[in-house]
CSV table of C-alpha atoms and ligand atoms in Angstrom, one decimal:
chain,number,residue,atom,x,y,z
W,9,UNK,CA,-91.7,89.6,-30.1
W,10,UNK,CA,-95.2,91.6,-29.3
W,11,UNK,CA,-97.1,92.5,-32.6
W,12,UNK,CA,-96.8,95.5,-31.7
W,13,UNK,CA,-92.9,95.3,-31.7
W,14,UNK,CA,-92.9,93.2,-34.9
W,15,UNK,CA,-95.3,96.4,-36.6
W,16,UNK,CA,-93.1,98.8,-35.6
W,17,UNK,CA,-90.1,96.7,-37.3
W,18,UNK,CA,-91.7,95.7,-40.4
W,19,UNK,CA,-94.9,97.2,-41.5
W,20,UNK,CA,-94.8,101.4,-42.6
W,21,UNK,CA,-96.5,103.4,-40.1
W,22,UNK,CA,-99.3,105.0,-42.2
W,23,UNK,CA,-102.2,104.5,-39.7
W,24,UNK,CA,-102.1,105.5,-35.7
W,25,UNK,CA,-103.1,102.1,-34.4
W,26,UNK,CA,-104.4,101.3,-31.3
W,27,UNK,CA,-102.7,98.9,-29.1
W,28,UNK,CA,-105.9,96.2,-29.3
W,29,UNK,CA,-104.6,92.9,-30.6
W,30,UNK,CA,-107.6,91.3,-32.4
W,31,UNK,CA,-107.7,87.1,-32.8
W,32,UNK,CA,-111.5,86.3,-33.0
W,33,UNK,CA,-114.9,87.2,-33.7
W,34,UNK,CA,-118.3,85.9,-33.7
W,35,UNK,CA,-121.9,87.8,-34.5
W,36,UNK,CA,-121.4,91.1,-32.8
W,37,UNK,CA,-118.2,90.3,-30.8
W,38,UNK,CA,-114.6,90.4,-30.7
W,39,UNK,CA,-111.9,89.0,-28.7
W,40,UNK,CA,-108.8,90.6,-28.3
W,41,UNK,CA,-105.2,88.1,-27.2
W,42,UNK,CA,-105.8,88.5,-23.7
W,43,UNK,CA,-109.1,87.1,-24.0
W,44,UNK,CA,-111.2,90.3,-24.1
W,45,UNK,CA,-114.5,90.5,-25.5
W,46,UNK,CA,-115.5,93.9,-27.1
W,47,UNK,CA,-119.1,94.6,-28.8
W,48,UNK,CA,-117.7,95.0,-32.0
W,49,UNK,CA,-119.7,98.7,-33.6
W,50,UNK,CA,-116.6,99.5,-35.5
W,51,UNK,CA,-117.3,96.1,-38.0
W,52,UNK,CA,-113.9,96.6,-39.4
W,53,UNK,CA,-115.3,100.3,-40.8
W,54,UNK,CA,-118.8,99.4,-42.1
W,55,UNK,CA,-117.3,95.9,-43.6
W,56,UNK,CA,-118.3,93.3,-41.6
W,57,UNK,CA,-122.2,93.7,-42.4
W,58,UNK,CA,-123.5,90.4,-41.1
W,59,UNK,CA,-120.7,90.4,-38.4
W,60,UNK,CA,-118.8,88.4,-37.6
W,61,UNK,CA,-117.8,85.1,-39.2
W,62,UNK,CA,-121.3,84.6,-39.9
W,63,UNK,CA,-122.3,80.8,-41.0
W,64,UNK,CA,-123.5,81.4,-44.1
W,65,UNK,CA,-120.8,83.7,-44.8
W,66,UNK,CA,-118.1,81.5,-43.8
W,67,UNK,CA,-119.8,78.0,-45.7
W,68,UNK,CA,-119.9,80.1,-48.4
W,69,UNK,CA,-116.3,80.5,-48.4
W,70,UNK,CA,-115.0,77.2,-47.1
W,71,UNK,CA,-117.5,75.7,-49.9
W,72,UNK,CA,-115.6,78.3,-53.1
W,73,UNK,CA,-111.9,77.6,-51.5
W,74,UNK,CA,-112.9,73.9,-51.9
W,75,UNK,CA,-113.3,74.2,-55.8
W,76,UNK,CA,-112.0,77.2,-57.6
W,77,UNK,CA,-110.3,80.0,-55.7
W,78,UNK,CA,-109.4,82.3,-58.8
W,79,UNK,CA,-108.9,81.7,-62.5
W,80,UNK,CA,-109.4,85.6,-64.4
W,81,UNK,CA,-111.1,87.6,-66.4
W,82,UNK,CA,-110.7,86.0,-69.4
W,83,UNK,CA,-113.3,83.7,-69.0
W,84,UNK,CA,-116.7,83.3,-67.8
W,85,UNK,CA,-117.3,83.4,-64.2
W,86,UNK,CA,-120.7,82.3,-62.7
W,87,UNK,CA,-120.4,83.3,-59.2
W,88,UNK,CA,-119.1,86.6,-60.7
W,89,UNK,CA,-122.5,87.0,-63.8
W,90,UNK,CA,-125.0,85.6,-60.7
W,91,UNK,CA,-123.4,88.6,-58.3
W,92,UNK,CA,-123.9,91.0,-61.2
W,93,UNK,CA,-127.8,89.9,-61.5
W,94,UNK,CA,-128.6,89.5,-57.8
W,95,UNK,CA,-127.2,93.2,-57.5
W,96,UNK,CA,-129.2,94.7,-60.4
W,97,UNK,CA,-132.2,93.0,-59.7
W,98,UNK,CA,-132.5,93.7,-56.2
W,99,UNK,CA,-130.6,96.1,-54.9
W,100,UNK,CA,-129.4,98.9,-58.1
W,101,UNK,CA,-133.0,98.1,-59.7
W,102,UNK,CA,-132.2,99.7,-62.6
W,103,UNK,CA,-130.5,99.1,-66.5
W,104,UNK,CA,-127.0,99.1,-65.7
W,105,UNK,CA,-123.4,96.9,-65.9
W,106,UNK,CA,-121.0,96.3,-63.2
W,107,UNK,CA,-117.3,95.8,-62.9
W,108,UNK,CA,-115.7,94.1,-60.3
W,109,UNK,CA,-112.6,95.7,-58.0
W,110,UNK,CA,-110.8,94.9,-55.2
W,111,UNK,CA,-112.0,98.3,-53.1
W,112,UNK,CA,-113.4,100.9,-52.2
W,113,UNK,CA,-110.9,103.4,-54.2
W,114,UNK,CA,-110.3,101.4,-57.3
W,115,UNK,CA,-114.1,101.4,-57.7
W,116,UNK,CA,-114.2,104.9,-57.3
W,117,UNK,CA,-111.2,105.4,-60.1
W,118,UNK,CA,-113.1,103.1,-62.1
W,119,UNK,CA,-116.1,106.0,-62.4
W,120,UNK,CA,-113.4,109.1,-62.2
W,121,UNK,CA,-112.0,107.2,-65.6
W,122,UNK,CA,-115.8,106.4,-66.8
W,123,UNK,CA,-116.1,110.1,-66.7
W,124,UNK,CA,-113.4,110.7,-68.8
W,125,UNK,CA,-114.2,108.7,-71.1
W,126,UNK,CA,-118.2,110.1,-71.5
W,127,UNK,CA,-115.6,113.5,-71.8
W,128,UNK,CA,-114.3,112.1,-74.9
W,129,UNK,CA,-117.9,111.1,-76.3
W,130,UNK,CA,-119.4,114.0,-75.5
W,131,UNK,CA,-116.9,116.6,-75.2
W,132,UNK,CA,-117.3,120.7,-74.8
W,133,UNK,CA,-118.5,123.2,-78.2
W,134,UNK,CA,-115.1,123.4,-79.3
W,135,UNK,CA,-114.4,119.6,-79.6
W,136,UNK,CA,-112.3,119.5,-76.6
W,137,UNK,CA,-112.8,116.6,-74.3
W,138,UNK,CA,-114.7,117.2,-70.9
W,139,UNK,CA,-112.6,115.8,-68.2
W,140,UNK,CA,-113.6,117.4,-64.6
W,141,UNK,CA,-115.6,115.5,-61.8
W,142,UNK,CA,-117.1,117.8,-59.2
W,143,UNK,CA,-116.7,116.2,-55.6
W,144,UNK,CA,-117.8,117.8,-52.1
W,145,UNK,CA,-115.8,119.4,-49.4
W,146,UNK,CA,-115.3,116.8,-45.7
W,147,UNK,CA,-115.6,114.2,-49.0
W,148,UNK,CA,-113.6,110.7,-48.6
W,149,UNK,CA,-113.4,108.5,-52.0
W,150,UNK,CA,-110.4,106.7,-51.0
W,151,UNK,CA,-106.5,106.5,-51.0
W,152,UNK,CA,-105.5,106.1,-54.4
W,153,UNK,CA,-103.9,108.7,-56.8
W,154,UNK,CA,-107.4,109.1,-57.9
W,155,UNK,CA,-110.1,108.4,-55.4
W,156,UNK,CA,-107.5,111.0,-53.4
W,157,UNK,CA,-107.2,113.5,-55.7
W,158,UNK,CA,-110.8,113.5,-55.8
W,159,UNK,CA,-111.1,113.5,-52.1
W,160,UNK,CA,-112.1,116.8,-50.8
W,161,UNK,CA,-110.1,117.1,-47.6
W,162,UNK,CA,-106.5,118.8,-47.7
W,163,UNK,CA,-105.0,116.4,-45.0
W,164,UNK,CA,-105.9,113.2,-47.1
W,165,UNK,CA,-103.7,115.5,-49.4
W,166,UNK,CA,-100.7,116.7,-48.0
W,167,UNK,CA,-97.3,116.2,-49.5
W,168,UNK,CA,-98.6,113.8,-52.2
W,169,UNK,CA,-99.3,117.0,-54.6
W,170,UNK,CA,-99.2,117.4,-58.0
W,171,UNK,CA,-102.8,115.8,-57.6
W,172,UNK,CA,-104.1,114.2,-60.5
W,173,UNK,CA,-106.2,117.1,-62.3
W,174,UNK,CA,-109.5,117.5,-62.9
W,175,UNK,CA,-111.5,117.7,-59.7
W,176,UNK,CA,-113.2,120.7,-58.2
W,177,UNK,CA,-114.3,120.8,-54.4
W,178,UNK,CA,-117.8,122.5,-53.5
W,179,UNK,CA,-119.0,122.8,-50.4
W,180,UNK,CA,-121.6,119.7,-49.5
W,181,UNK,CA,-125.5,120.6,-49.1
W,182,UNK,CA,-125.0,124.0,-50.9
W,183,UNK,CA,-127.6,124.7,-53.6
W,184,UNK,CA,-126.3,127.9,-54.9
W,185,UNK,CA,-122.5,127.0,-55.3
W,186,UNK,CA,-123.8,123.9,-57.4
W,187,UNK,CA,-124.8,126.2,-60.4
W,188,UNK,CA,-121.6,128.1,-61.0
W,189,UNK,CA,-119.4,125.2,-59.9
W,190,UNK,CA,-120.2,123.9,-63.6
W,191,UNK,CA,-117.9,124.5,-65.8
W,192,UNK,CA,-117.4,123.7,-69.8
W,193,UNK,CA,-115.0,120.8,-69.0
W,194,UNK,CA,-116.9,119.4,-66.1
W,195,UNK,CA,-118.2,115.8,-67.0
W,196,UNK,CA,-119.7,114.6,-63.8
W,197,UNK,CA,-120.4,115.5,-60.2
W,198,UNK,CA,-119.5,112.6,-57.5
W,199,UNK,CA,-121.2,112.4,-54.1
W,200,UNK,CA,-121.6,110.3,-51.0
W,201,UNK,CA,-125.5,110.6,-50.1
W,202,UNK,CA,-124.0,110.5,-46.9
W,203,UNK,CA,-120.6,111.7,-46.1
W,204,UNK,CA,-118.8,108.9,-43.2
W,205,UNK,CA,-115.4,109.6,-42.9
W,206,UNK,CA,-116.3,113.8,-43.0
W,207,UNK,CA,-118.2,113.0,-39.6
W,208,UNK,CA,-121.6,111.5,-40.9
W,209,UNK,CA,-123.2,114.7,-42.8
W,210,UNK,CA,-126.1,113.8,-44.9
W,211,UNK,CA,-127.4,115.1,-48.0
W,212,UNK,CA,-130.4,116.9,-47.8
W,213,UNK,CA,-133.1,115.8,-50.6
W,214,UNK,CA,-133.2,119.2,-51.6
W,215,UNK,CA,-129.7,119.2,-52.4
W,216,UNK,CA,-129.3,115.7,-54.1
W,217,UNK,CA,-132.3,116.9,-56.5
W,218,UNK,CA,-130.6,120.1,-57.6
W,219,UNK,CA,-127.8,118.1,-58.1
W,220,UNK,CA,-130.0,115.9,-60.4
W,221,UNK,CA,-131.6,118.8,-61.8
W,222,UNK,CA,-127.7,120.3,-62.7
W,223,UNK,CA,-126.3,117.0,-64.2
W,224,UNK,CA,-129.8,116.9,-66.3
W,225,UNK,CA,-129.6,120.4,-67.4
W,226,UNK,CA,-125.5,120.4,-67.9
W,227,UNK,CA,-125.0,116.6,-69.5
W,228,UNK,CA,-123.1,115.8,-66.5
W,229,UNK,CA,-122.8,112.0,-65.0
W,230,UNK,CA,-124.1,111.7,-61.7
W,231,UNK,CA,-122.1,109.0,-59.3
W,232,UNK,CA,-123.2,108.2,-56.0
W,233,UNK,CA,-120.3,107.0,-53.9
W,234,UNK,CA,-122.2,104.3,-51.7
W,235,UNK,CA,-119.2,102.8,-50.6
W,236,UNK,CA,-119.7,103.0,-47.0
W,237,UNK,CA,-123.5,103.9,-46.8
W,238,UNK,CA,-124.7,101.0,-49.4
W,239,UNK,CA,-126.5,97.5,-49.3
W,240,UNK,CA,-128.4,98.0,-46.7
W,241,UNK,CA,-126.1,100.0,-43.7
W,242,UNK,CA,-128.7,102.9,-43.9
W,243,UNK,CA,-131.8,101.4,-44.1
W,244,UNK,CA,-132.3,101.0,-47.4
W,245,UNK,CA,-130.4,98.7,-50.0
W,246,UNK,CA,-128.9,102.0,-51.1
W,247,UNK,CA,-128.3,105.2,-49.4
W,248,UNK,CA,-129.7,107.7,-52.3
W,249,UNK,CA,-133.1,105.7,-51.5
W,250,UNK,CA,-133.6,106.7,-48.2
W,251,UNK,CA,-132.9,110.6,-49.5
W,252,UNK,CA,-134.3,110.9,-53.1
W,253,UNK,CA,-135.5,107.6,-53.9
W,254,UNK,CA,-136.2,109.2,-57.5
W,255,UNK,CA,-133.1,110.1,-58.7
W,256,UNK,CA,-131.4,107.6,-60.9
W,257,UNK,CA,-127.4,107.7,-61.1
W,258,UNK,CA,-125.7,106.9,-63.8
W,259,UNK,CA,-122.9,105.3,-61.9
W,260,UNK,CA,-122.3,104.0,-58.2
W,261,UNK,CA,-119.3,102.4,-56.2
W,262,UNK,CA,-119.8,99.9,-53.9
W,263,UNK,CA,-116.7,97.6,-51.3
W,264,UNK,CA,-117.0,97.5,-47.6
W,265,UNK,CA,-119.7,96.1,-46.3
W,266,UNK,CA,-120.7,94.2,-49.8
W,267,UNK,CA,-118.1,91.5,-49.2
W,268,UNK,CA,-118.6,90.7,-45.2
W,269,UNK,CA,-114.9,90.7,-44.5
W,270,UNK,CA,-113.4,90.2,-47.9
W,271,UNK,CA,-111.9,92.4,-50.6
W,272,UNK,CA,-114.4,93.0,-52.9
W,273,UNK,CA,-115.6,96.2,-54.8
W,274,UNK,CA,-117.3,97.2,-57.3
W,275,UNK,CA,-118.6,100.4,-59.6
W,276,UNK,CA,-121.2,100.1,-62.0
W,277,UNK,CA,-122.9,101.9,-64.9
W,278,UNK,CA,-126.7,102.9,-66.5
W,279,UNK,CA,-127.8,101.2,-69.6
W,280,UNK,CA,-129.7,104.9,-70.4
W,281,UNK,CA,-128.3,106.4,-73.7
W,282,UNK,CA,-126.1,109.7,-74.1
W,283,UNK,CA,-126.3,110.2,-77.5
W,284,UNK,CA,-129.3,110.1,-80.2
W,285,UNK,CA,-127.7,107.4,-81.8
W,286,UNK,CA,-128.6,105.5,-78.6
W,287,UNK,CA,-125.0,104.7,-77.5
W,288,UNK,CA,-125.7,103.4,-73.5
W,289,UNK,CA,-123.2,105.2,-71.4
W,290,UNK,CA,-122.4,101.4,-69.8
W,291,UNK,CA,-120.9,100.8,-73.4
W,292,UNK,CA,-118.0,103.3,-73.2
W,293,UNK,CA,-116.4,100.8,-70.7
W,294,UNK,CA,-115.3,98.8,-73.5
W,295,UNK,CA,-113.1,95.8,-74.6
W,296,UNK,CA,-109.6,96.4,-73.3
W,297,UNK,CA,-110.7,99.8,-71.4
W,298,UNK,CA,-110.4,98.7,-67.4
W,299,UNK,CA,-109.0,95.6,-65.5
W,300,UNK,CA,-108.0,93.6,-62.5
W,301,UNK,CA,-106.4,90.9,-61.9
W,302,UNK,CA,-108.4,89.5,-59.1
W,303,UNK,CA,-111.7,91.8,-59.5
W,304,UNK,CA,-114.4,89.3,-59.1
W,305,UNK,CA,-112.6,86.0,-58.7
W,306,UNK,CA,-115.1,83.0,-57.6
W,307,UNK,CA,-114.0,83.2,-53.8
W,308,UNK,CA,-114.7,86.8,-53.3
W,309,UNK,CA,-118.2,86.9,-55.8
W,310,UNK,CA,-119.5,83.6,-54.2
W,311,UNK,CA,-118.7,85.4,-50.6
W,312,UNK,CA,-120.7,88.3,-51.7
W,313,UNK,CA,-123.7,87.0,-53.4
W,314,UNK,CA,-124.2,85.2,-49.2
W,315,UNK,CA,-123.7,88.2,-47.9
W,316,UNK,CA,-126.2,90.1,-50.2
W,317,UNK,CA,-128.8,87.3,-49.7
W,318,UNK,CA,-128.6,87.3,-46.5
W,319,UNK,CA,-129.1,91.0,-46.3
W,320,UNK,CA,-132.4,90.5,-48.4
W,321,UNK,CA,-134.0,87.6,-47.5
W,322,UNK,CA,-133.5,88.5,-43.4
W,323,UNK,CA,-134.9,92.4,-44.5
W,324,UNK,CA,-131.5,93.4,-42.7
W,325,UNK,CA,-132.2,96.8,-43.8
W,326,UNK,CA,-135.6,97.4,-42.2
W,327,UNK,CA,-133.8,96.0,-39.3
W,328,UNK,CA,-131.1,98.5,-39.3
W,329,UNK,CA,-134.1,101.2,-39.7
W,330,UNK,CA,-135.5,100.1,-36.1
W,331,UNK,CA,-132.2,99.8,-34.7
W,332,UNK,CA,-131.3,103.6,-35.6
W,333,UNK,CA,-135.2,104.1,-34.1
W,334,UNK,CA,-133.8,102.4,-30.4
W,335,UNK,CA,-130.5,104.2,-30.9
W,336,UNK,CA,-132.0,108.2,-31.3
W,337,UNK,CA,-135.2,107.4,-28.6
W,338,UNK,CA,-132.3,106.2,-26.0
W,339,UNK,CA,-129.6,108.7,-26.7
W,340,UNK,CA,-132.3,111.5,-26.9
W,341,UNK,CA,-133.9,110.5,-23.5
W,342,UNK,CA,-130.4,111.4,-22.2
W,343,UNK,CA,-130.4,114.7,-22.3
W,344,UNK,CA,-126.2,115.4,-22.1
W,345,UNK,CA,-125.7,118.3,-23.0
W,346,UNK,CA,-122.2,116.5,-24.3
W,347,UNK,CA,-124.4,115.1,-27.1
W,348,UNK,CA,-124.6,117.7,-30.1
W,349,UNK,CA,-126.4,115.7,-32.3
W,350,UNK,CA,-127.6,112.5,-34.2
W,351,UNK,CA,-126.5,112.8,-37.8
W,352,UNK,CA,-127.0,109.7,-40.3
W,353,UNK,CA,-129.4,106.9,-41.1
W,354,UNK,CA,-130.2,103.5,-40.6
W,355,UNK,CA,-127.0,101.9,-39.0
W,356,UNK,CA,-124.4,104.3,-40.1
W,357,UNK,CA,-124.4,107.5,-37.1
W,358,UNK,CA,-122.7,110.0,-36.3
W,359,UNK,CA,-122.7,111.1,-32.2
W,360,UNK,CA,-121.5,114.8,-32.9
W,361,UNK,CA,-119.5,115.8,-29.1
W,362,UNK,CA,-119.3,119.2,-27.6
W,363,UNK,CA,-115.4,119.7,-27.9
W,364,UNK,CA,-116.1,122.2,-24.2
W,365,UNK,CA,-117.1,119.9,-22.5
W,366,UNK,CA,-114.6,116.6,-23.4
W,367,UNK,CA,-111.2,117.2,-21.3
W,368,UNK,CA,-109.1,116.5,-24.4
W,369,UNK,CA,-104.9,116.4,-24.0
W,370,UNK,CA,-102.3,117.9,-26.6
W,371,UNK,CA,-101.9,116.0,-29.7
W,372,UNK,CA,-105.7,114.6,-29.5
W,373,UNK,CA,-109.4,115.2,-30.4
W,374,UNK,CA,-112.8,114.6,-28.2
W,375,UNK,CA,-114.0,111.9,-30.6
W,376,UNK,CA,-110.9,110.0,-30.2
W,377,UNK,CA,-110.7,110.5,-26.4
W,378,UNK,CA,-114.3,109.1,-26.2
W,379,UNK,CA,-113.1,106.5,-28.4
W,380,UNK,CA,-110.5,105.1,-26.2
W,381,UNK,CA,-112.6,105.5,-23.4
W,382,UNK,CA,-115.5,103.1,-24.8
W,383,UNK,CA,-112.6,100.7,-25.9
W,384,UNK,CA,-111.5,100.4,-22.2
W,385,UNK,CA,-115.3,99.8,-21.5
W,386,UNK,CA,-115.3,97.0,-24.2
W,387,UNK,CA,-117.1,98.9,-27.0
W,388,UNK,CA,-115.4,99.2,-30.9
W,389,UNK,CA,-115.9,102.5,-32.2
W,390,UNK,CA,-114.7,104.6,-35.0
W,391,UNK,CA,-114.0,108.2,-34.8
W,392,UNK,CA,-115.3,110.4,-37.7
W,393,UNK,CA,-113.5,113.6,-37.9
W,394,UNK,CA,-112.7,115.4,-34.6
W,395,UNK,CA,-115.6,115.8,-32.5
W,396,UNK,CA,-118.1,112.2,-34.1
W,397,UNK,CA,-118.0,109.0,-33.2
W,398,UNK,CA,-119.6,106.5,-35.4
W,399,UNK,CA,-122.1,103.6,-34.5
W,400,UNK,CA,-121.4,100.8,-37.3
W,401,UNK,CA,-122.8,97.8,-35.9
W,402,UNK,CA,-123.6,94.7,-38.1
W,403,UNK,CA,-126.8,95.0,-39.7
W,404,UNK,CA,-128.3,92.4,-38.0
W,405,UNK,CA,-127.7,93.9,-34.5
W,406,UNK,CA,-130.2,92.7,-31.6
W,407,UNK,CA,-131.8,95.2,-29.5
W,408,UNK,CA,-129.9,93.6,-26.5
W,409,UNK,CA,-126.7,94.3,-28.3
W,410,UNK,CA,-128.0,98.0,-29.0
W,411,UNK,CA,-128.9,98.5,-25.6
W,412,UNK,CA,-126.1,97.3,-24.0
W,413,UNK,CA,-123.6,99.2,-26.1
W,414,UNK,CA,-125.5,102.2,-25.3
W,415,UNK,CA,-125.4,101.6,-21.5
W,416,UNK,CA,-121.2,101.4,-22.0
W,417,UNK,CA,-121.9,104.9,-24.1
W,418,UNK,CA,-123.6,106.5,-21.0
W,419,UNK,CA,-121.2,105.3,-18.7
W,420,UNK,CA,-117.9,106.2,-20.5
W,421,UNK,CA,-119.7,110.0,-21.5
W,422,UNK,CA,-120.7,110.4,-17.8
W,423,UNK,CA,-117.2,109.6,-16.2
W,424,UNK,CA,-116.0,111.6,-19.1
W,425,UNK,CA,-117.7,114.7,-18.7
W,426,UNK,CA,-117.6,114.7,-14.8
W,427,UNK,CA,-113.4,114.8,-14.7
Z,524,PLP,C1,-113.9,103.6,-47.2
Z,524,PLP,C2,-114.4,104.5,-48.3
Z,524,PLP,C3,-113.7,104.5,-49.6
Z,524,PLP,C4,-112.4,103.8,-49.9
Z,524,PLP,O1,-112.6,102.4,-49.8
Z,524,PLP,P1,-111.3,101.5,-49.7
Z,524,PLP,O2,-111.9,100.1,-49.8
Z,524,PLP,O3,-110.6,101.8,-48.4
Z,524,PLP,O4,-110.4,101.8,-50.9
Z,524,PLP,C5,-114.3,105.3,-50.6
Z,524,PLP,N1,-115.5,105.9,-50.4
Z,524,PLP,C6,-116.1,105.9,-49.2
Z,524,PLP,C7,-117.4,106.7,-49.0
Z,524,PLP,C8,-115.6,105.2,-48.1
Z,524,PLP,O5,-116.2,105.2,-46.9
């Protein structure tokens, strides 16, 4: 039986999936079961930073699965307290404690439940707790009760209502909504510094420091959800730098492209205090108050900490900075009028398409026509709301790689555009 057959029979249908069968993968390629090879800019959505199976990487893991796979959080696990330190060190950079998940969402339900807890501690005038996170409209925070409810797009939504309460949507990069979006029971506002699933929308500096300014002025917790955009992807080891480099959250969530491939996530909190009796906010998250099973076992943290030293010591950020420099001089020299615009940073774009001028059929969108078209051409990418494409390639992309995928780009948009 095909896989495809054998899906059909025995795994739910929640994602549309294209008919590539995948079996192997090295640096910035892919093979498929018919033997063919695809640039790989897709990188497993932002995941597979180094690409793929990457030596370091992969000793790293043959080394762990050789001597301890998983014991828990009971006790006291190196590779998980040296993953801790390499991350505040050198990539958070400032006071703060982390805890280990297994994604993208549970870290992201770690800080919707930190906020409700700094609710408790420091609740409205009449003694009631706080409880409401602000999150943006085109937001994705993931596919849990929480990270959805908290998720600012109606479709992620539908049919799964009553949503857990306590979130309120404002629309993204707008200034004057922020003040009266406040209310006495909001706790914290929630952001990606740059939207990805929404279609690659960044925040404008302007905006992140009002929303600074409004979590100072309020006592509200301000999260960055770097999820997609962090460690590196955009150019700096986090997203927020590249925008604001000032502001300092109180929280962050972290999984794709930390891990290289596997499941590993994480949210973390500031040291600072939030009382005058000095109590740091990272203390709310006490003895007893979160867990997981696997968060942080030795296999996934010793994965990790190769991934994130390989991301620093090969300056795989400044690389991803001249790659998105190539990427905008080439696509810019174009001139297609298909070609809206360039939105993102470092490695993590957005090609916004004219929807005219893509001949799209019923039951489609542009971006996902264009997709299927660079697949066919032997290019991985992933669609970002109806009219963008993204460009994800790993982090240590060559200029040859850049180039080449760019050449399929023009091709596929040309034969596209002239039907
Ligand atoms: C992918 C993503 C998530 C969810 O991560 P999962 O690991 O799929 O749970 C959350 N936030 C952002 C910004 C993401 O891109």
């Amino acid at each position: 039986m095909s896989t495809a057959d054998l899906f059909q029979q025995h795994v739910l249908p929640t994602y549309g999936r294209f008919p590539l069968v995948p079996v192997r993968g090295e640096g910035c390629h892919l093979w498929d079961d018919a033997g063919k090879r695809y640039l790989d800019f897709c990188t497993g959505i932002a995941v597979c930073s180094l690409g793929h199976c990457h030596p370091r990487l992969v000793s790293a893991i043959r080394e762990q699965a050789g001597k301890l796979l998983h014991c828990s959080n009971l006790y006291q696990i190196p590779q998980q307290a040296e993953l801790a330190e390499e991350i505040n060190t050198h990539h958070v950079r400032l006071p703060g404690k982390l805890f280990f998940s297994n994604s993208g969402a549970e870290a992201n339900d770690g800080l919707i439940k930190s906020a409700r807890r700094f609710g408790h501690h420091r609740p409205q005038t009449d003694g009631k707790p706080r409880f409401e996170v602000i999150t943006f409209q085109q937001s994705f925070h993931g596919r849990t009760l929480g990270a959805m409810s908290a998720t600012g797009q109606a479709k992620i939504q539908e049919g799964f209502d009553p949503l857990l309460p306590g979130f309120r949507y404002l629309p993204y990069n707008d200034i004057a909504a922020l003040e009266n979006g406040v209310h006495p029971e909001t706790a914290a506002i929630l952001l990606e510094p740059i939207q990805g699933e929404g279609g690659v929308n960044m925040a404008t500096p302007e905006f992140l420091r009002a929303i600074a300014a409004v979590c100072k002025k309020r006592d509200l917790l301000l999260f960055f959800d770097e999820v997609q955009a962090g460690f590196g992807r955009c150019g700096d080891s986090m997203a927020w730098r590249m925008i604001a480099p000032e502001i300092k959250p109180d929280g962050i969530s972290w999984a794709k492209g930390m891990g290289g491939g596997v499941p590993i996530g994480a949210f973390w909190l500031n040291d600072r205090a939030i009382d005058d009796q000095g109590t740091a906010l990272s203390s709310l998250m006490g003895p007893g108050s979160h867990g997981s099973t696997y968060g942080g076992n030795p296999l996934v943290c010793a994965a990790s900490l190769a991934v994130l030293h390989e991301i620093r010591e090969k300056e795989l950020a400044q690389n991803a900075i001249l790659m998105e420099v190539r990427i905008r001089e080439t696509i810019t020299s174009w001139k297609l009028p298909v070609i809206t615009a360039i939105r993102g940073s470092g490695l993590l774009l957005g090609i916004g398409l004219d929807p005219a001028l893509i001949p799209t059929p019923e039951g489609k969108t542009p971006a996902l026509v264009v997709v299927n078209q660079l697949m066919e051409r032997g290019l991985l990418t992933p669609p970002a709301g109806p009219n963008t494409i993204r460009l994800l390639p790993p982090l240590n992309v060559t200029a040859m790689e850049i180039d080449e995928a760019l050449s399929i780009l023009k091709t596929a948009l040309d034969a596209l555009v002239a039907k």
